């Protein structure tokens, strides 16, 4: 095995594989180092995979990739203790080309994606931990692994080592993430027959749905819960900011049990057999937490760069896009024969011009606002449930009278000024 490559990619997740695929397609010598037994073994996702970003790498990938169901419906549920306010959008044309998104199992998908990288010439090394980057005169020139004589050298190292990114921390790109910069998510795969899933979720054969749940789904903490349909499994999970989990001293498994017991969720998961349990961190710091992305001989992509849009549940697409853009910068640097910060800076420029940074910038204040103002999750969601319950309960009280009572109750709890301020601040944070 050659010890010097054009590029070393650390981590065979969405970001690392996207970078490896692009670089090896252009003829660069690429090695991907993965600590798991195989690509995807350690990777966790709800998991909705977006067609458009994957297709920029592999056209018509859906014809051969291991996918679960094309998603035709996205539902949004606001849970109170016993009740739920629902909304959503369904369009069966999403079950046809060009598709919008699919549910996937990362264990299967990443393995397939890694095979595609190998077909392009990339070398994938599993069961190998990168312990540190080798730095010479301020420039990253390779990596040290836990294998005997396991040092490898390259012109560029792509750090795609996921949310913890110990390597980024070692290089001083970021500090230890604060508990409010990451969410802890737990999820289960529940097995059910295909037809039962389709009946329970009101789906045509083969089609899929996603449900995002707020409010009681996270016991009022800032975060979301989710239920996604796969072929013969339901993925159910819940994630909340680590700072809030710590403050409320909730055990993660309690969050999931609480969700599964909710009257709106219980019938969906009844009788299902748990087959997998996962726990993982999600970067939630957004725009304000993005670390240094480029330095001499090194670029950072995906979760390692905090590129997740928690509001829209988008992470895999940002990982793939950042991986692809980083690869293009490395290809450009190879053509020039320079690998310093300036030569690789087109990655940062292209990322800034892409939806990735634009979307993260748009929501840069949202997470902090939700965390600092508990009324959004703890007052307004129960209020929406209460208002609908009141208006939909037919009990001989006139609607006008109900409306009056509701207005009094809402304003009594929050006051007109607070309500107005909260609406304005939320509008400012998401406009
Ligand atoms: C519960 C949950 C649900 C989610 N749902 C969705 C969703 O529905 N849709 C969506 O788009 N996103 C979702 N996300 C986010 C999405 O999973 C991530 O944004 C995406 O996986 C990031 O890809 P990545 O390649 O940057 O990191 P990862 O996929 O985490 O890959 C990092 C890889 O690096 C390897 N690694 C780490 N350190 C080392 C080392 N030192 N040496 C060697 N290998 C190393 C790891 O084993 C891993 O394979 C979800 C995340 C979670 C936790």
Short mmCIF file of C-alpha atoms and ligand atoms in Angstrom, two decimals:
data_model
loop_
_atom_site.label_atom_id
_atom_site.label_comp_id
_atom_site.label_asym_id
_atom_site.label_seq_id
_atom_site.Cartn_x
_atom_site.Cartn_y
_atom_site.Cartn_z
CA UNK A 1 0.00 0.00 0.00
CA UNK A 2 1.42 3.41 -0.89
CA UNK A 3 1.96 5.55 2.19
CA UNK A 4 1.55 8.88 0.42
CA UNK A 5 -1.78 9.82 -1.17
CA UNK A 6 -3.25 12.90 -2.77
CA UNK A 7 -5.85 12.90 0.01
CA UNK A 8 -6.63 11.12 3.24
CA UNK A 9 -10.27 11.21 4.34
CA UNK A 10 -10.93 10.55 8.03
CA UNK A 11 -14.40 9.04 8.49
CA UNK A 12 -16.61 7.06 6.11
CA UNK A 13 -19.85 8.92 6.78
CA UNK A 14 -21.85 10.98 4.28
CA UNK A 15 -19.34 13.84 4.22
CA UNK A 16 -16.21 11.71 3.95
CA UNK A 17 -17.62 9.39 1.32
CA UNK A 18 -18.91 12.30 -0.77
CA UNK A 19 -15.44 13.85 -0.70
CA UNK A 20 -13.75 10.52 -1.47
CA UNK A 21 -16.14 9.75 -4.33
CA UNK A 22 -15.60 13.10 -5.99
CA UNK A 23 -11.80 13.12 -5.61
CA UNK A 24 -11.31 9.53 -6.78
CA UNK A 25 -13.66 10.14 -9.74
CA UNK A 26 -11.22 12.85 -10.83
CA UNK A 27 -8.29 10.45 -10.62
CA UNK A 28 -6.81 11.50 -7.27
CA UNK A 29 -5.33 8.78 -5.05
CA UNK A 30 -7.57 8.68 -1.99
CA UNK A 31 -7.64 6.64 1.19
CA UNK A 32 -10.61 6.68 3.57
CA UNK A 33 -9.95 5.64 7.15
CA UNK A 34 -12.91 4.47 9.22
CA UNK A 35 -12.83 3.36 12.83
CA UNK A 36 -16.02 1.22 12.51
CA UNK A 37 -16.07 -2.43 11.36
CA UNK A 38 -17.50 -1.16 8.08
CA UNK A 39 -18.73 2.21 6.73
CA UNK A 40 -22.01 3.03 8.45
CA UNK A 41 -21.45 0.69 11.39
CA UNK A 42 -21.19 3.66 13.75
CA UNK A 43 -23.47 6.06 11.93
CA UNK A 44 -26.90 7.11 13.11
CA UNK A 45 -29.59 8.98 11.23
CA UNK A 46 -33.40 9.13 11.42
CA UNK A 47 -32.86 8.84 8.41
CA UNK A 48 -34.09 11.01 5.63
CA UNK A 49 -31.67 11.19 2.71
CA UNK A 50 -32.19 14.00 0.21
CA UNK A 51 -32.12 13.08 -3.46
CA UNK A 52 -30.74 16.28 -4.93
CA UNK A 53 -27.37 16.39 -3.09
CA UNK A 54 -26.72 12.69 -3.60
CA UNK A 55 -27.58 12.98 -7.26
CA UNK A 56 -24.97 15.68 -7.75
CA UNK A 57 -22.49 12.91 -7.06
CA UNK A 58 -24.13 9.79 -8.48
CA UNK A 59 -26.86 10.44 -11.06
CA UNK A 60 -29.91 8.16 -10.68
CA UNK A 61 -28.42 6.53 -7.59
CA UNK A 62 -31.93 5.41 -6.56
CA UNK A 63 -31.83 2.74 -9.25
CA UNK A 64 -29.21 0.79 -7.32
CA UNK A 65 -28.77 2.22 -3.82
CA UNK A 66 -30.29 0.42 -0.82
CA UNK A 67 -33.18 2.77 0.01
CA UNK A 68 -36.18 2.15 2.22
CA UNK A 69 -39.15 4.26 1.05
CA UNK A 70 -39.51 7.46 -0.99
CA UNK A 71 -41.10 10.01 1.36
CA UNK A 72 -44.42 11.32 0.02
CA UNK A 73 -45.70 12.98 3.16
CA UNK A 74 -44.18 15.13 5.89
CA UNK A 75 -46.28 15.64 9.00
CA UNK A 76 -45.73 18.07 11.89
CA UNK A 77 -47.29 17.32 15.25
CA UNK A 78 -47.46 19.60 18.27
CA UNK A 79 -48.01 17.41 21.29
CA UNK A 80 -49.48 18.29 24.62
CA UNK A 81 -49.76 15.68 27.38
CA UNK A 82 -52.81 13.91 25.91
CA UNK A 83 -53.53 15.70 22.67
CA UNK A 84 -51.97 16.70 19.37
CA UNK A 85 -52.35 19.49 16.82
CA UNK A 86 -51.38 18.22 13.38
CA UNK A 87 -50.38 19.63 10.03
CA UNK A 88 -48.43 18.37 7.05
CA UNK A 89 -48.06 18.03 3.32
CA UNK A 90 -48.57 15.00 1.10
CA UNK A 91 -47.76 14.63 -2.57
CA UNK A 92 -47.58 11.21 -4.18
CA UNK A 93 -45.59 12.61 -7.10
CA UNK A 94 -42.68 12.48 -4.64
CA UNK A 95 -42.81 8.70 -5.13
CA UNK A 96 -41.72 9.18 -8.73
CA UNK A 97 -38.59 10.48 -10.40
CA UNK A 98 -36.95 12.80 -9.67
CA UNK A 99 -38.08 12.12 -6.02
CA UNK A 100 -37.56 14.45 -3.07
CA UNK A 101 -36.10 12.25 -0.34
CA UNK A 102 -35.95 8.68 0.91
CA UNK A 103 -35.72 6.92 4.23
CA UNK A 104 -32.52 4.89 4.54
CA UNK A 105 -30.59 2.76 7.00
CA UNK A 106 -27.10 4.21 7.31
CA UNK A 107 -25.57 0.79 7.95
CA UNK A 108 -26.71 -0.32 4.49
CA UNK A 109 -26.43 2.96 2.65
CA UNK A 110 -22.93 3.97 3.75
CA UNK A 111 -21.64 0.51 2.91
CA UNK A 112 -23.02 0.82 -0.60
CA UNK A 113 -21.67 4.37 -0.96
CA UNK A 114 -18.22 3.17 0.14
CA UNK A 115 -18.37 0.44 -2.54
CA UNK A 116 -19.06 3.13 -5.14
CA UNK A 117 -15.97 5.01 -3.91
CA UNK A 118 -13.92 1.82 -4.26
CA UNK A 119 -15.18 1.39 -7.82
CA UNK A 120 -13.72 4.83 -8.53
CA UNK A 121 -10.39 3.78 -7.07
CA UNK A 122 -10.55 4.95 -3.44
CA UNK A 123 -9.02 2.71 -0.81
CA UNK A 124 -11.27 2.17 2.23
CA UNK A 125 -9.58 1.02 5.43
CA UNK A 126 -11.97 -0.06 8.20
CA UNK A 127 -11.41 -0.82 11.88
CA UNK A 128 -8.73 1.85 12.08
CA UNK A 129 -8.76 4.84 14.36
CA UNK A 130 -7.00 8.04 13.38
CA UNK A 131 -5.42 9.20 16.60
CA UNK A 132 -3.96 12.49 15.43
CA UNK A 133 -2.92 14.52 12.44
CA UNK A 134 0.77 14.69 11.62
CA UNK A 135 1.75 18.35 11.51
CA UNK A 136 5.03 19.64 10.12
CA UNK A 137 5.89 23.30 10.36
CA UNK A 138 2.22 24.20 10.89
CA UNK A 139 1.05 22.17 7.92
CA UNK A 140 -0.97 18.95 8.16
CA UNK A 141 0.90 16.33 6.15
CA UNK A 142 -0.72 13.07 7.23
CA UNK A 143 -2.35 11.07 10.01
CA UNK A 144 -1.24 8.74 12.74
CA UNK A 145 -3.47 5.69 13.17
CA UNK A 146 -3.72 3.03 15.87
CA UNK A 147 -2.17 0.41 13.55
CA UNK A 148 1.47 -0.62 13.89
CA UNK A 149 3.44 1.50 11.46
CA UNK A 150 0.12 3.11 10.66
CA UNK A 151 1.27 6.61 9.70
CA UNK A 152 -0.07 7.74 6.33
CA UNK A 153 0.85 10.87 4.38
CA UNK A 154 -1.08 13.04 1.94
CA UNK A 155 -1.14 16.46 0.37
CA UNK A 156 -4.48 17.13 2.05
CA UNK A 157 -6.35 15.58 4.98
CA UNK A 158 -10.16 15.85 4.91
CA UNK A 159 -11.56 15.75 8.44
CA UNK A 160 -14.96 14.07 8.17
CA UNK A 161 -14.85 12.53 11.63
CA UNK A 162 -18.34 13.55 12.70
CA UNK A 163 -19.82 15.56 15.52
CA UNK A 164 -17.14 14.98 18.16
CA UNK A 165 -14.27 15.77 15.78
CA UNK A 166 -11.49 15.12 18.25
CA UNK A 167 -9.04 15.79 15.44
CA UNK A 168 -10.45 19.27 14.80
CA UNK A 169 -10.15 19.93 18.52
CA UNK A 170 -6.56 18.71 18.60
CA UNK A 171 -5.73 21.10 15.77
CA UNK A 172 -7.31 23.95 17.74
CA UNK A 173 -10.12 24.46 15.19
CA UNK A 174 -12.73 24.37 17.94
CA UNK A 175 -12.98 23.89 21.68
CA UNK A 176 -14.94 21.16 23.46
CA UNK A 177 -18.55 21.72 22.32
CA UNK A 178 -20.72 23.34 24.99
CA UNK A 179 -23.83 21.36 26.04
CA UNK A 180 -26.04 23.90 24.25
CA UNK A 181 -24.15 23.30 20.97
CA UNK A 182 -25.14 19.63 20.69
CA UNK A 183 -28.33 17.61 21.05
CA UNK A 184 -28.38 14.10 22.40
CA UNK A 185 -30.64 11.87 20.32
CA UNK A 186 -31.81 8.35 21.05
CA UNK A 187 -33.68 6.20 18.59
CA UNK A 188 -35.03 2.72 18.02
CA UNK A 189 -35.79 0.60 15.00
CA UNK A 190 -39.12 -1.14 15.52
CA UNK A 191 -40.04 -4.07 13.30
CA UNK A 192 -43.54 -4.35 11.83
CA UNK A 193 -44.96 -6.06 8.71
CA UNK A 194 -44.97 -3.87 5.60
CA UNK A 195 -48.78 -3.84 5.23
CA UNK A 196 -49.25 -2.90 8.88
CA UNK A 197 -46.96 0.10 8.42
CA UNK A 198 -48.88 1.15 5.31
CA UNK A 199 -52.26 0.78 7.06
CA UNK A 200 -51.22 2.64 10.18
CA UNK A 201 -49.62 5.51 8.31
CA UNK A 202 -52.24 5.66 5.54
CA UNK A 203 -49.74 4.93 2.77
CA UNK A 204 -49.89 3.31 -0.64
CA UNK A 205 -47.57 0.29 -0.96
CA UNK A 206 -43.91 1.24 -1.00
CA UNK A 207 -44.44 4.90 -0.06
CA UNK A 208 -43.14 6.53 3.11
CA UNK A 209 -43.96 9.26 5.57
CA UNK A 210 -42.14 11.31 8.19
CA UNK A 211 -43.57 12.83 11.36
CA UNK A 212 -41.72 15.49 13.34
CA UNK A 213 -43.10 16.00 16.83
CA UNK A 214 -42.64 19.01 19.11
CA UNK A 215 -43.65 19.87 22.66
CA UNK A 216 -44.37 16.84 24.86
CA UNK A 217 -42.42 14.73 22.35
CA UNK A 218 -39.28 16.12 23.98
CA UNK A 219 -40.91 16.65 27.40
CA UNK A 220 -40.96 20.36 26.58
CA UNK A 221 -37.21 20.60 25.96
CA UNK A 222 -35.73 22.29 22.89
CA UNK A 223 -35.47 19.54 20.30
CA UNK A 224 -37.64 17.28 18.18
CA UNK A 225 -38.91 13.78 18.12
CA UNK A 226 -39.45 11.87 14.90
CA UNK A 227 -41.15 8.83 13.44
CA UNK A 228 -40.10 7.66 9.97
CA UNK A 229 -41.37 4.70 8.00
CA UNK A 230 -38.97 2.19 6.47
CA UNK A 231 -39.95 -0.93 4.51
CA UNK A 232 -40.45 -3.20 7.52
CA UNK A 233 -39.37 -0.96 10.36
CA UNK A 234 -40.35 2.29 11.97
CA UNK A 235 -37.56 4.57 13.14
CA UNK A 236 -38.63 6.43 16.25
CA UNK A 237 -36.37 8.84 18.04
CA UNK A 238 -36.10 11.93 20.13
CA UNK A 239 -33.35 14.48 20.61
CA UNK A 240 -32.98 17.49 22.88
CA UNK A 241 -30.21 19.94 23.68
CA UNK A 242 -27.71 18.33 26.03
CA UNK A 243 -27.86 21.43 28.24
CA UNK A 244 -31.60 20.92 28.79
CA UNK A 245 -31.35 17.16 29.32
CA UNK A 246 -28.73 17.86 31.95
CA UNK A 247 -30.73 20.62 33.58
CA UNK A 248 -33.91 18.53 33.76
CA UNK A 249 -31.98 15.40 34.71
CA UNK A 250 -33.95 13.27 32.27
CA UNK A 251 -32.56 9.90 31.21
CA UNK A 252 -32.52 9.57 27.41
CA UNK A 253 -34.40 6.24 27.50
CA UNK A 254 -37.17 8.00 29.49
CA UNK A 255 -37.60 10.43 26.63
CA UNK A 256 -38.17 7.61 24.17
CA UNK A 257 -40.50 5.68 26.49
CA UNK A 258 -42.48 8.85 27.16
CA UNK A 259 -42.85 9.39 23.42
CA UNK A 260 -43.96 5.82 22.73
CA UNK A 261 -46.63 6.08 25.45
CA UNK A 262 -48.22 9.24 24.08
CA UNK A 263 -51.82 8.51 22.94
CA UNK A 264 -51.06 9.84 19.44
CA UNK A 265 -47.97 7.64 19.07
CA UNK A 266 -48.95 4.49 20.97
CA UNK A 267 -51.22 3.03 18.23
CA UNK A 268 -48.51 3.56 15.60
CA UNK A 269 -45.93 1.46 17.44
CA UNK A 270 -48.23 -1.08 19.09
CA UNK A 271 -46.88 -4.64 18.94
CA UNK A 272 -43.69 -3.58 17.15
CA UNK A 273 -40.54 -5.47 18.03
CA UNK A 274 -37.50 -3.33 18.99
CA UNK A 275 -34.51 -4.53 16.97
CA UNK A 276 -31.93 -1.76 17.36
CA UNK A 277 -31.24 1.04 19.83
CA UNK A 278 -28.93 3.95 19.08
CA UNK A 279 -27.71 7.09 20.82
CA UNK A 280 -25.76 9.83 19.08
CA UNK A 281 -25.00 13.52 19.27
CA UNK A 282 -26.26 16.03 16.71
CA UNK A 283 -24.46 19.34 16.14
CA UNK A 284 -26.95 22.10 16.99
CA UNK A 285 -24.73 25.13 17.36
CA UNK A 286 -25.48 26.20 13.79
CA UNK A 287 -23.87 29.17 12.10
CA UNK A 288 -22.38 30.64 15.27
CA UNK A 289 -20.51 27.40 16.06
CA UNK A 290 -18.89 26.70 12.70
CA UNK A 291 -15.20 26.11 13.43
CA UNK A 292 -12.23 27.00 11.25
CA UNK A 293 -12.84 25.08 8.01
CA UNK A 294 -9.52 25.29 6.20
CA UNK A 295 -5.87 25.39 7.14
CA UNK A 296 -2.60 24.36 5.52
CA UNK A 297 -3.13 20.81 4.22
CA UNK A 298 -6.48 20.26 5.89
CA UNK A 299 -10.23 20.88 5.42
CA UNK A 300 -13.17 20.11 7.72
CA UNK A 301 -16.56 18.86 6.45
CA UNK A 302 -19.99 17.66 7.63
CA UNK A 303 -20.87 17.28 11.30
CA UNK A 304 -17.24 17.92 12.22
CA UNK A 305 -17.89 21.46 10.95
CA UNK A 306 -21.28 21.71 12.75
CA UNK A 307 -23.08 21.81 9.40
CA UNK A 308 -26.58 20.76 10.48
CA UNK A 309 -29.83 22.65 10.05
CA UNK A 310 -31.75 21.39 13.08
CA UNK A 311 -34.88 23.38 12.23
CA UNK A 312 -35.29 21.52 8.93
CA UNK A 313 -33.76 18.18 10.01
CA UNK A 314 -31.06 18.54 7.35
CA UNK A 315 -27.62 17.15 8.06
CA UNK A 316 -26.80 14.43 5.54
CA UNK A 317 -27.33 16.83 2.63
CA UNK A 318 -25.05 19.45 4.19
CA UNK A 319 -22.49 16.73 4.88
CA UNK A 320 -22.55 15.57 1.25
CA UNK A 321 -22.45 19.08 -0.17
CA UNK A 322 -19.57 20.15 2.06
CA UNK A 323 -17.72 16.92 1.19
CA UNK A 324 -18.20 17.54 -2.52
CA UNK A 325 -17.14 21.20 -2.32
CA UNK A 326 -14.09 20.31 -0.25
CA UNK A 327 -13.17 17.68 -2.85
CA UNK A 328 -13.44 20.25 -5.63
CA UNK A 329 -11.08 22.53 -3.70
CA UNK A 330 -8.59 19.68 -3.25
CA UNK A 331 -8.77 18.85 -6.97
CA UNK A 332 -8.12 22.52 -7.74
CA UNK A 333 -5.18 22.57 -5.30
CA UNK A 334 -3.73 19.43 -6.93
CA UNK A 335 -3.91 21.11 -10.32
CA UNK A 336 -2.02 24.09 -8.92
CA UNK A 337 0.42 21.98 -6.93
CA UNK A 338 -0.10 24.00 -3.71
CA UNK A 339 -1.91 22.75 -0.63
CA UNK A 340 -1.74 25.65 1.77
CA UNK A 341 -4.69 27.54 3.20
CA UNK A 342 -4.95 29.89 0.22
CA UNK A 343 -4.94 27.04 -2.27
CA UNK A 344 -7.79 25.31 -0.40
CA UNK A 345 -9.77 28.46 0.38
CA UNK A 346 -12.15 27.94 -2.57
CA UNK A 347 -13.85 25.34 -0.33
CA UNK A 348 -14.80 28.04 2.16
CA UNK A 349 -15.86 30.44 -0.59
CA UNK A 350 -18.03 27.87 -2.37
CA UNK A 351 -19.57 26.72 0.91
CA UNK A 352 -20.43 30.34 1.75
CA UNK A 353 -22.14 30.67 -1.63
CA UNK A 354 -24.09 27.43 -1.22
CA UNK A 355 -27.40 26.73 0.53
CA UNK A 356 -25.41 25.25 3.42
CA UNK A 357 -24.06 28.46 4.93
CA UNK A 358 -26.96 30.57 3.64
CA UNK A 359 -29.49 28.37 5.48
CA UNK A 360 -27.41 28.14 8.63
CA UNK A 361 -27.01 31.91 8.64
CA UNK A 362 -30.75 32.39 8.18
CA UNK A 363 -31.48 30.42 11.37
CA UNK A 364 -28.44 31.55 13.31
CA UNK A 365 -30.46 32.94 16.24
CA UNK A 366 -33.29 30.39 16.30
CA UNK A 367 -31.73 27.74 18.50
CA UNK A 368 -30.60 30.25 21.13
CA UNK A 369 -34.01 31.92 21.09
CA UNK A 370 -35.83 28.62 21.66
CA UNK A 371 -33.45 27.68 24.44
CA UNK A 372 -33.59 31.00 26.21
CA UNK A 373 -37.37 31.36 25.99
CA UNK A 374 -39.20 28.29 27.35
CA UNK A 375 -42.59 29.79 26.45
CA UNK A 376 -42.34 28.58 22.83
CA UNK A 377 -42.34 24.92 23.82
CA UNK A 378 -43.98 25.03 27.25
CA UNK A 379 -46.73 27.64 26.82
CA UNK A 380 -47.58 28.09 23.19
CA UNK A 381 -47.80 24.42 22.18
CA UNK A 382 -50.14 23.54 25.08
CA UNK A 383 -52.10 26.72 24.28
CA UNK A 384 -52.59 25.67 20.65
CA UNK A 385 -53.85 22.28 21.84
CA UNK A 386 -56.13 23.87 24.42
CA UNK A 387 -57.56 26.37 21.90
CA UNK A 388 -58.46 23.67 19.39
CA UNK A 389 -59.91 21.46 22.09
CA UNK A 390 -62.08 24.33 23.29
CA UNK A 391 -63.29 25.30 19.82
CA UNK A 392 -63.94 21.73 18.70
CA UNK A 393 -65.76 20.60 21.85
CA UNK A 394 -69.49 20.99 21.16
CA UNK A 395 -71.07 21.75 24.51
CA UNK A 396 -73.73 24.38 23.91
CA UNK A 397 -71.41 27.30 24.72
CA UNK A 398 -71.44 29.88 21.92
CA UNK A 399 -68.29 30.23 19.82
CA UNK A 400 -68.05 33.90 20.70
CA UNK A 401 -68.06 33.06 24.38
CA UNK A 402 -65.40 30.37 23.83
CA UNK A 403 -63.28 32.85 21.90
CA UNK A 404 -63.55 35.37 24.73
CA UNK A 405 -62.56 32.76 27.29
CA UNK A 406 -59.61 31.67 25.15
CA UNK A 407 -58.37 35.21 24.59
CA UNK A 408 -58.60 35.89 28.32
CA UNK A 409 -56.74 32.71 29.16
CA UNK A 410 -53.98 33.29 26.57
CA UNK A 411 -53.46 36.93 27.52
CA UNK A 412 -53.77 36.11 31.21
CA UNK A 413 -50.91 33.64 30.94
CA UNK A 414 -48.55 35.74 28.86
CA UNK A 415 -49.84 39.28 28.51
CA UNK A 416 -50.30 41.01 25.16
CA UNK A 417 -46.87 42.61 25.25
CA UNK A 418 -45.02 39.31 25.92
CA UNK A 419 -47.03 37.52 23.25
CA UNK A 420 -46.30 40.24 20.69
CA UNK A 421 -42.62 40.27 21.62
CA UNK A 422 -42.33 36.47 21.31
CA UNK A 423 -44.04 36.47 17.91
CA UNK A 424 -41.79 39.29 16.69
CA UNK A 425 -38.60 37.61 17.96
CA UNK A 426 -39.53 34.30 16.38
CA UNK A 427 -40.32 36.02 13.09
CA UNK A 428 -36.94 37.77 13.24
CA UNK A 429 -35.15 34.49 13.97
CA UNK A 430 -36.65 32.59 11.03
CA UNK A 431 -37.46 35.22 8.40
C1 LIG B 1 -30.74 10.50 15.61
C2 LIG B 1 -30.32 11.28 14.40
C3 LIG B 1 -31.21 11.49 13.37
C4 LIG B 1 -30.82 12.19 12.25
N1 LIG B 1 -31.70 12.31 11.21
C5 LIG B 1 -31.33 12.93 10.09
C6 LIG B 1 -32.19 12.92 8.96
O1 LIG B 1 -33.28 12.35 9.00
N2 LIG B 1 -31.76 13.54 7.83
C7 LIG B 1 -30.55 14.15 7.76
O2 LIG B 1 -30.21 14.69 6.70
N3 LIG B 1 -29.70 14.16 8.80
C8 LIG B 1 -30.06 13.55 9.96
N4 LIG B 1 -29.19 13.49 11.01
C9 LIG B 1 -27.88 14.14 10.88
C10 LIG B 1 -26.94 13.31 10.00
O3 LIG B 1 -26.93 11.98 10.46
C11 LIG B 1 -25.54 13.88 10.04
O4 LIG B 1 -25.58 15.25 9.78
C12 LIG B 1 -24.63 13.19 9.01
O5 LIG B 1 -24.58 11.83 9.27
C13 LIG B 1 -23.23 13.79 9.07
O6 LIG B 1 -22.37 13.04 8.26
P1 LIG B 1 -20.80 13.07 8.57
O7 LIG B 1 -20.18 12.26 7.51
O8 LIG B 1 -20.36 14.45 8.79
O9 LIG B 1 -20.68 12.34 9.99
P2 LIG B 1 -20.94 10.83 10.37
O10 LIG B 1 -22.01 10.26 9.52
O11 LIG B 1 -21.13 10.81 11.85
O12 LIG B 1 -19.58 10.08 9.99
C14 LIG B 1 -18.40 10.26 10.73
C15 LIG B 1 -17.56 9.02 10.53
O13 LIG B 1 -16.26 9.23 11.03
C16 LIG B 1 -15.84 8.06 11.72
N5 LIG B 1 -14.81 8.50 12.66
C17 LIG B 1 -14.91 9.40 13.65
N6 LIG B 1 -13.73 9.61 14.24
C18 LIG B 1 -12.84 8.83 13.59
C19 LIG B 1 -11.44 8.63 13.74
N7 LIG B 1 -10.73 9.30 14.65
N8 LIG B 1 -10.82 7.72 12.93
C20 LIG B 1 -11.55 7.04 11.99
N9 LIG B 1 -12.87 7.21 11.80
C21 LIG B 1 -13.52 8.11 12.59
C22 LIG B 1 -17.12 7.54 12.36
O14 LIG B 1 -17.05 6.18 12.72
C23 LIG B 1 -18.12 7.79 11.25
O15 LIG B 1 -18.21 6.74 10.35
C24 LIG B 1 -29.53 12.76 12.15
C25 LIG B 1 -28.61 12.55 13.20
C26 LIG B 1 -28.99 11.81 14.31
C27 LIG B 1 -27.98 11.55 15.39
#
